[in-house]
Amino acid sequence: MSITSVIKLHPLIVYYALAFAISWGGFLILIGPSRISGILDQTLSGPLFMYVVLVTLSGPIVAGILTTIFVYGKNGLHDIVSRLRRWRVAVRWYAIAILTGPLSVFATLFVLSIFSPAFIPGILTAGDKASLVALALIVGLIGPICEELGWTGFAIPHLRKRYSIFATGLIVGVLWGFWHFISNLYGVRTSSGNVPLTLFMSVILFSFLPPYRVLMTWVYDHTKSLFMAIIMHSSLLIFWLIATPTGITGANQVTWYIVWAVVLWVIAGIIYLKNKFI
């Protein structure tokens, strides 16, 4: 059996295997064996940090494009471009895509900040607000483009052939969280504080990402717009970076993420009761 035949028989498995191999493999190659042993206690900075981010982000997009070519050829690429250019959708979908992230994260932090100043949004306490916003905008625009051309460009349409919106969003959301595993290892022993590493990493990776992906899948299913998926992802990333409280670690970070996840699941539940999208 040829490689092309295997890819066509198991496109999703091949896609995810390739995406993870590129992202994680590239990450490990760049940091080198000398840094791997101390990865839990170190932090990345300078040019190496930029290279690691870029190679990690290349996984979903490169895997998505390559798998699309093998499975669908040029027609598949044309379809991705078509969905990417589909921006004429109802205003309410723009409102949902743009506002879900910031409203949920800031509402969560403002409520929590009533009980502790540790939860005050970072943008309110940052000394250099302009630099924080600039960094958030750069990362928030580049990252989602690279990721969504894979997650939404390839994986979600395939999963929707067999699964509901909820199941599709949950599957992609969990894998989305797991994909972030290796990049979150850097310095995790410090950032986890007194929280056990297993618990801390589980919350970091699988708290708010799955419910948010369920909501993203719901929006995509109604718009069939890859452009909207990128916007919704960008909104989440930009405002998460802007809102993250200065110096938050350990139990406080776990508390924030869990409460935020509950808020997002409640939103998803309300939408389900009104729309029966599962």
Coordinates of C-alpha atoms in Angstrom, one line a residue:
M1 CA 0.0 0.0 0.0
S2 CA 1.4 3.4 -1.0
I3 CA 1.9 6.3 1.4
T4 CA -0.9 8.3 -0.4
S5 CA -3.3 5.4 0.1
V6 CA -2.5 5.2 3.8
I7 CA -3.0 9.0 4.2
K8 CA -6.4 8.8 2.4
L9 CA -7.5 5.9 4.6
H10 CA -6.5 7.6 7.8
P11 CA -6.3 11.3 7.1
L12 CA -7.0 12.5 10.6
I13 CA -4.5 10.2 12.2
V14 CA -1.8 11.2 9.7
Y15 CA -2.7 14.9 10.1
Y16 CA -2.3 14.9 13.9
A17 CA 0.8 12.7 13.8
L18 CA 2.5 15.0 11.4
A19 CA 1.4 18.2 13.2
F20 CA 2.7 16.9 16.5
A21 CA 5.9 15.5 15.0
I22 CA 6.7 18.9 13.4
S23 CA 5.9 21.0 16.4
W24 CA 7.3 18.8 19.1
G25 CA 10.2 17.4 17.0
G26 CA 11.2 20.9 16.0
F27 CA 11.0 22.1 19.6
L28 CA 13.3 19.4 20.9
I29 CA 15.8 19.8 18.1
L30 CA 16.0 23.6 18.7
I31 CA 16.5 23.4 22.4
G32 CA 19.0 20.6 22.1
P33 CA 19.9 17.8 24.4
S34 CA 21.8 20.1 26.8
R35 CA 18.7 21.9 27.8
I36 CA 16.2 19.0 27.9
S37 CA 17.4 17.8 31.3
G38 CA 16.6 21.2 33.0
I39 CA 13.6 22.1 30.9
L40 CA 11.2 22.2 34.0
D41 CA 13.3 24.9 35.7
Q42 CA 14.4 27.0 32.7
T43 CA 12.8 29.8 30.7
L44 CA 13.3 30.7 27.1
S45 CA 14.3 34.1 25.9
G46 CA 15.9 36.0 23.0
P47 CA 16.2 34.6 19.5
L48 CA 15.9 31.0 20.6
F49 CA 12.4 31.7 22.0
M50 CA 11.3 33.2 18.7
Y51 CA 12.6 30.2 16.7
V52 CA 10.9 27.8 19.1
V53 CA 7.6 29.6 18.8
L54 CA 7.8 29.7 15.0
V55 CA 8.7 26.0 14.6
T56 CA 6.0 25.0 17.0
L57 CA 3.4 27.0 15.2
S58 CA 4.5 25.5 11.9
G59 CA 3.2 22.1 12.9
P60 CA -0.6 22.6 12.4
I61 CA -0.3 24.6 9.2
V62 CA 2.3 22.5 7.4
A63 CA 0.5 19.3 8.4
G64 CA -2.8 20.7 7.3
I65 CA -1.5 21.8 3.9
L66 CA 0.4 18.6 3.2
T67 CA -2.4 16.3 4.2
T68 CA -4.9 18.4 2.2
I69 CA -2.7 18.1 -0.9
F70 CA -2.3 14.3 -0.5
V71 CA -6.1 13.7 0.2
Y72 CA -7.7 16.3 -2.1
G73 CA -5.1 17.8 -4.3
K74 CA -5.5 21.3 -5.7
N75 CA -9.2 21.3 -5.1
G76 CA -8.6 20.9 -1.4
L77 CA -6.3 23.9 -1.3
H78 CA -8.9 25.9 -3.3
D79 CA -11.5 25.0 -0.7
I80 CA -9.3 26.2 2.2
V81 CA -8.7 29.5 0.4
S82 CA -12.5 29.8 -0.2
R83 CA -13.3 29.3 3.4
L84 CA -10.5 31.7 4.4
R85 CA -12.1 34.4 2.2
R86 CA -15.6 33.8 3.5
W87 CA -16.0 36.9 5.7
R88 CA -19.5 37.9 4.7
V89 CA -21.4 36.4 7.6
A90 CA -24.1 37.8 10.0
V91 CA -22.9 40.5 12.4
R92 CA -23.9 38.3 15.4
W93 CA -21.2 35.8 14.5
Y94 CA -18.6 38.5 14.5
A95 CA -19.9 39.6 17.9
I96 CA -19.7 36.1 19.3
A97 CA -16.2 35.5 17.7
I98 CA -14.7 38.7 19.0
L99 CA -16.4 39.1 22.4
T100 CA -16.5 35.6 23.8
G101 CA -12.9 35.5 24.8
P102 CA -12.4 39.0 26.4
L103 CA -15.8 39.1 28.1
S104 CA -15.3 35.7 29.7
V105 CA -11.7 36.2 30.8
F106 CA -12.2 39.7 32.2
A107 CA -15.4 38.8 33.9
T108 CA -13.7 35.9 35.6
L109 CA -10.8 37.9 36.7
F110 CA -12.8 40.9 37.9
V111 CA -14.9 38.6 40.1
L112 CA -11.9 36.8 41.5
S113 CA -10.1 40.1 42.1
I114 CA -12.8 40.9 44.6
F115 CA -11.3 38.2 46.8
S116 CA -7.6 38.7 46.0
P117 CA -5.6 41.4 44.2
A118 CA -3.6 38.5 42.7
F119 CA -6.3 38.3 40.0
I120 CA -6.3 41.9 38.9
P121 CA -5.9 41.8 35.0
G122 CA -2.3 42.4 33.9
I123 CA -3.2 45.3 31.6
L124 CA -4.3 47.3 34.7
T125 CA -1.0 46.8 36.6
A126 CA 1.6 46.6 33.7
G127 CA 4.2 49.3 33.7
D128 CA 4.6 49.3 29.9
K129 CA 1.0 48.8 28.7
A130 CA 1.9 49.6 25.1
S131 CA 4.5 46.9 24.8
L132 CA 2.1 44.4 26.4
V133 CA -0.6 45.2 23.9
A134 CA 1.8 45.2 20.9
L135 CA 3.2 41.8 21.9
A136 CA -0.4 40.5 22.3
L137 CA -1.4 41.7 18.9
I138 CA 1.6 40.2 17.1
V139 CA 1.3 36.8 18.8
G140 CA -2.5 37.0 18.6
L141 CA -2.4 37.5 14.8
I142 CA 0.4 35.1 13.8
G143 CA -0.5 32.2 16.0
P144 CA -4.1 31.6 15.1
I145 CA -3.4 31.8 11.4
C146 CA -0.9 29.0 11.6
E147 CA -3.0 26.9 13.9
E148 CA -6.5 27.3 12.4
L149 CA -5.4 26.5 8.9
G150 CA -4.8 23.0 10.4
W151 CA -7.3 22.6 13.3
T152 CA -10.3 24.2 11.5
G153 CA -8.9 24.0 8.0
F154 CA -8.5 20.2 8.0
A155 CA -9.4 18.4 11.3
I156 CA -12.8 19.9 12.1
P157 CA -14.4 19.3 8.7
H158 CA -13.3 15.7 8.8
L159 CA -14.5 15.1 12.3
R160 CA -17.9 16.7 11.6
K161 CA -18.6 14.0 9.0
R162 CA -18.9 11.5 11.9
Y163 CA -19.5 13.5 15.1
S164 CA -21.7 16.2 16.5
I165 CA -20.5 19.8 17.1
F166 CA -20.0 19.1 20.8
A167 CA -18.0 15.9 20.2
T168 CA -15.9 17.5 17.4
G169 CA -15.1 20.5 19.5
L170 CA -14.3 18.4 22.5
I171 CA -12.0 16.1 20.6
V172 CA -10.2 19.0 18.9
G173 CA -10.1 20.9 22.1
V174 CA -8.4 18.2 24.1
L175 CA -5.9 17.5 21.3
W176 CA -5.4 21.3 21.1
G177 CA -4.6 21.4 24.7
F178 CA -2.3 18.4 24.5
W179 CA -0.4 20.0 21.6
H180 CA 0.6 22.8 24.0
F181 CA 2.1 20.3 26.4
I182 CA 5.7 20.5 25.4
S183 CA 5.9 24.3 25.1
N184 CA 4.4 24.6 28.6
L185 CA 7.1 22.4 30.1
Y186 CA 9.6 25.3 30.1
G187 CA 9.8 26.7 33.7
V188 CA 6.7 24.8 34.8
R189 CA 8.3 23.8 38.1
T190 CA 8.5 27.5 39.0
S191 CA 5.1 28.5 37.6
S192 CA 3.3 25.6 39.3
G193 CA 4.3 26.8 42.8
N194 CA 3.1 24.3 45.4
V195 CA 0.6 22.7 43.0
P196 CA 1.6 19.2 41.9
L197 CA 2.9 19.3 38.4
T198 CA 0.4 16.7 37.1
L199 CA -2.5 18.7 38.4
F200 CA -1.0 22.0 37.3
M201 CA -0.4 20.9 33.7
S202 CA -3.8 19.2 33.4
V203 CA -5.5 22.5 34.3
I204 CA -3.2 24.6 32.1
L205 CA -3.9 22.3 29.1
F206 CA -7.4 21.0 29.5
S207 CA -9.4 23.7 31.4
F208 CA -10.6 26.5 29.2
L209 CA -9.4 25.3 25.8
P210 CA -11.9 22.4 25.3
P211 CA -15.0 24.5 26.0
Y212 CA -13.7 27.4 24.0
R213 CA -13.1 25.0 21.1
V214 CA -16.6 23.7 21.4
L215 CA -17.8 27.3 21.0
M216 CA -15.4 27.8 18.1
T217 CA -16.7 24.7 16.3
W218 CA -20.3 25.9 16.8
V219 CA -19.5 29.2 15.2
Y220 CA -17.6 27.6 12.3
D221 CA -20.4 25.1 11.7
H222 CA -22.9 28.0 11.2
T223 CA -20.6 30.1 9.1
K224 CA -18.3 27.6 7.3
S225 CA -15.7 30.5 7.6
L226 CA -12.1 29.7 8.4
F227 CA -11.7 33.5 8.6
M228 CA -14.1 33.6 11.6
A229 CA -12.2 30.7 13.3
I230 CA -9.0 32.7 13.1
I231 CA -10.7 35.8 14.5
M232 CA -12.2 33.9 17.4
H233 CA -8.9 32.3 18.2
S234 CA -7.1 35.6 17.9
S235 CA -9.5 37.3 20.2
L236 CA -8.9 34.6 22.8
L237 CA -5.1 34.8 22.5
I238 CA -4.9 38.5 22.5
F239 CA -7.1 39.1 25.5
W240 CA -5.7 36.2 27.4
L241 CA -2.2 37.7 27.0
I242 CA -3.5 41.2 28.0
A243 CA -5.5 40.0 30.9
T244 CA -3.1 37.5 32.5
P245 CA -2.4 38.9 36.0
T246 CA 1.2 40.0 36.6
G247 CA 3.2 37.2 38.3
I248 CA 0.3 34.8 38.7
T249 CA 1.4 31.2 39.4
G250 CA 0.5 28.1 41.2
A251 CA -2.8 27.8 43.0
N252 CA -4.0 31.2 41.8
Q253 CA -3.5 30.3 38.2
V254 CA -5.2 27.0 38.6
T255 CA -8.2 28.8 40.3
W256 CA -8.4 31.3 37.5
Y257 CA -8.3 28.7 34.7
I258 CA -10.9 26.4 36.4
V259 CA -13.3 29.3 37.1
W260 CA -12.8 30.6 33.5
A261 CA -13.5 27.1 32.2
V262 CA -16.7 26.8 34.2
V263 CA -17.8 30.2 32.7
L264 CA -17.2 28.9 29.2
W265 CA -19.0 25.6 29.8
V266 CA -22.0 27.5 31.2
I267 CA -22.0 29.6 28.0
A268 CA -21.8 26.4 25.9
G269 CA -24.6 24.9 28.0
I270 CA -26.9 27.9 27.5
I271 CA -26.3 27.9 23.7
Y272 CA -27.1 24.2 23.7
L273 CA -30.4 24.6 25.5
K274 CA -31.4 27.3 23.0
N275 CA -30.0 25.8 19.8
K276 CA -29.6 22.0 20.5
F277 CA -26.3 22.0 18.7
I278 CA -25.0 18.8 20.2

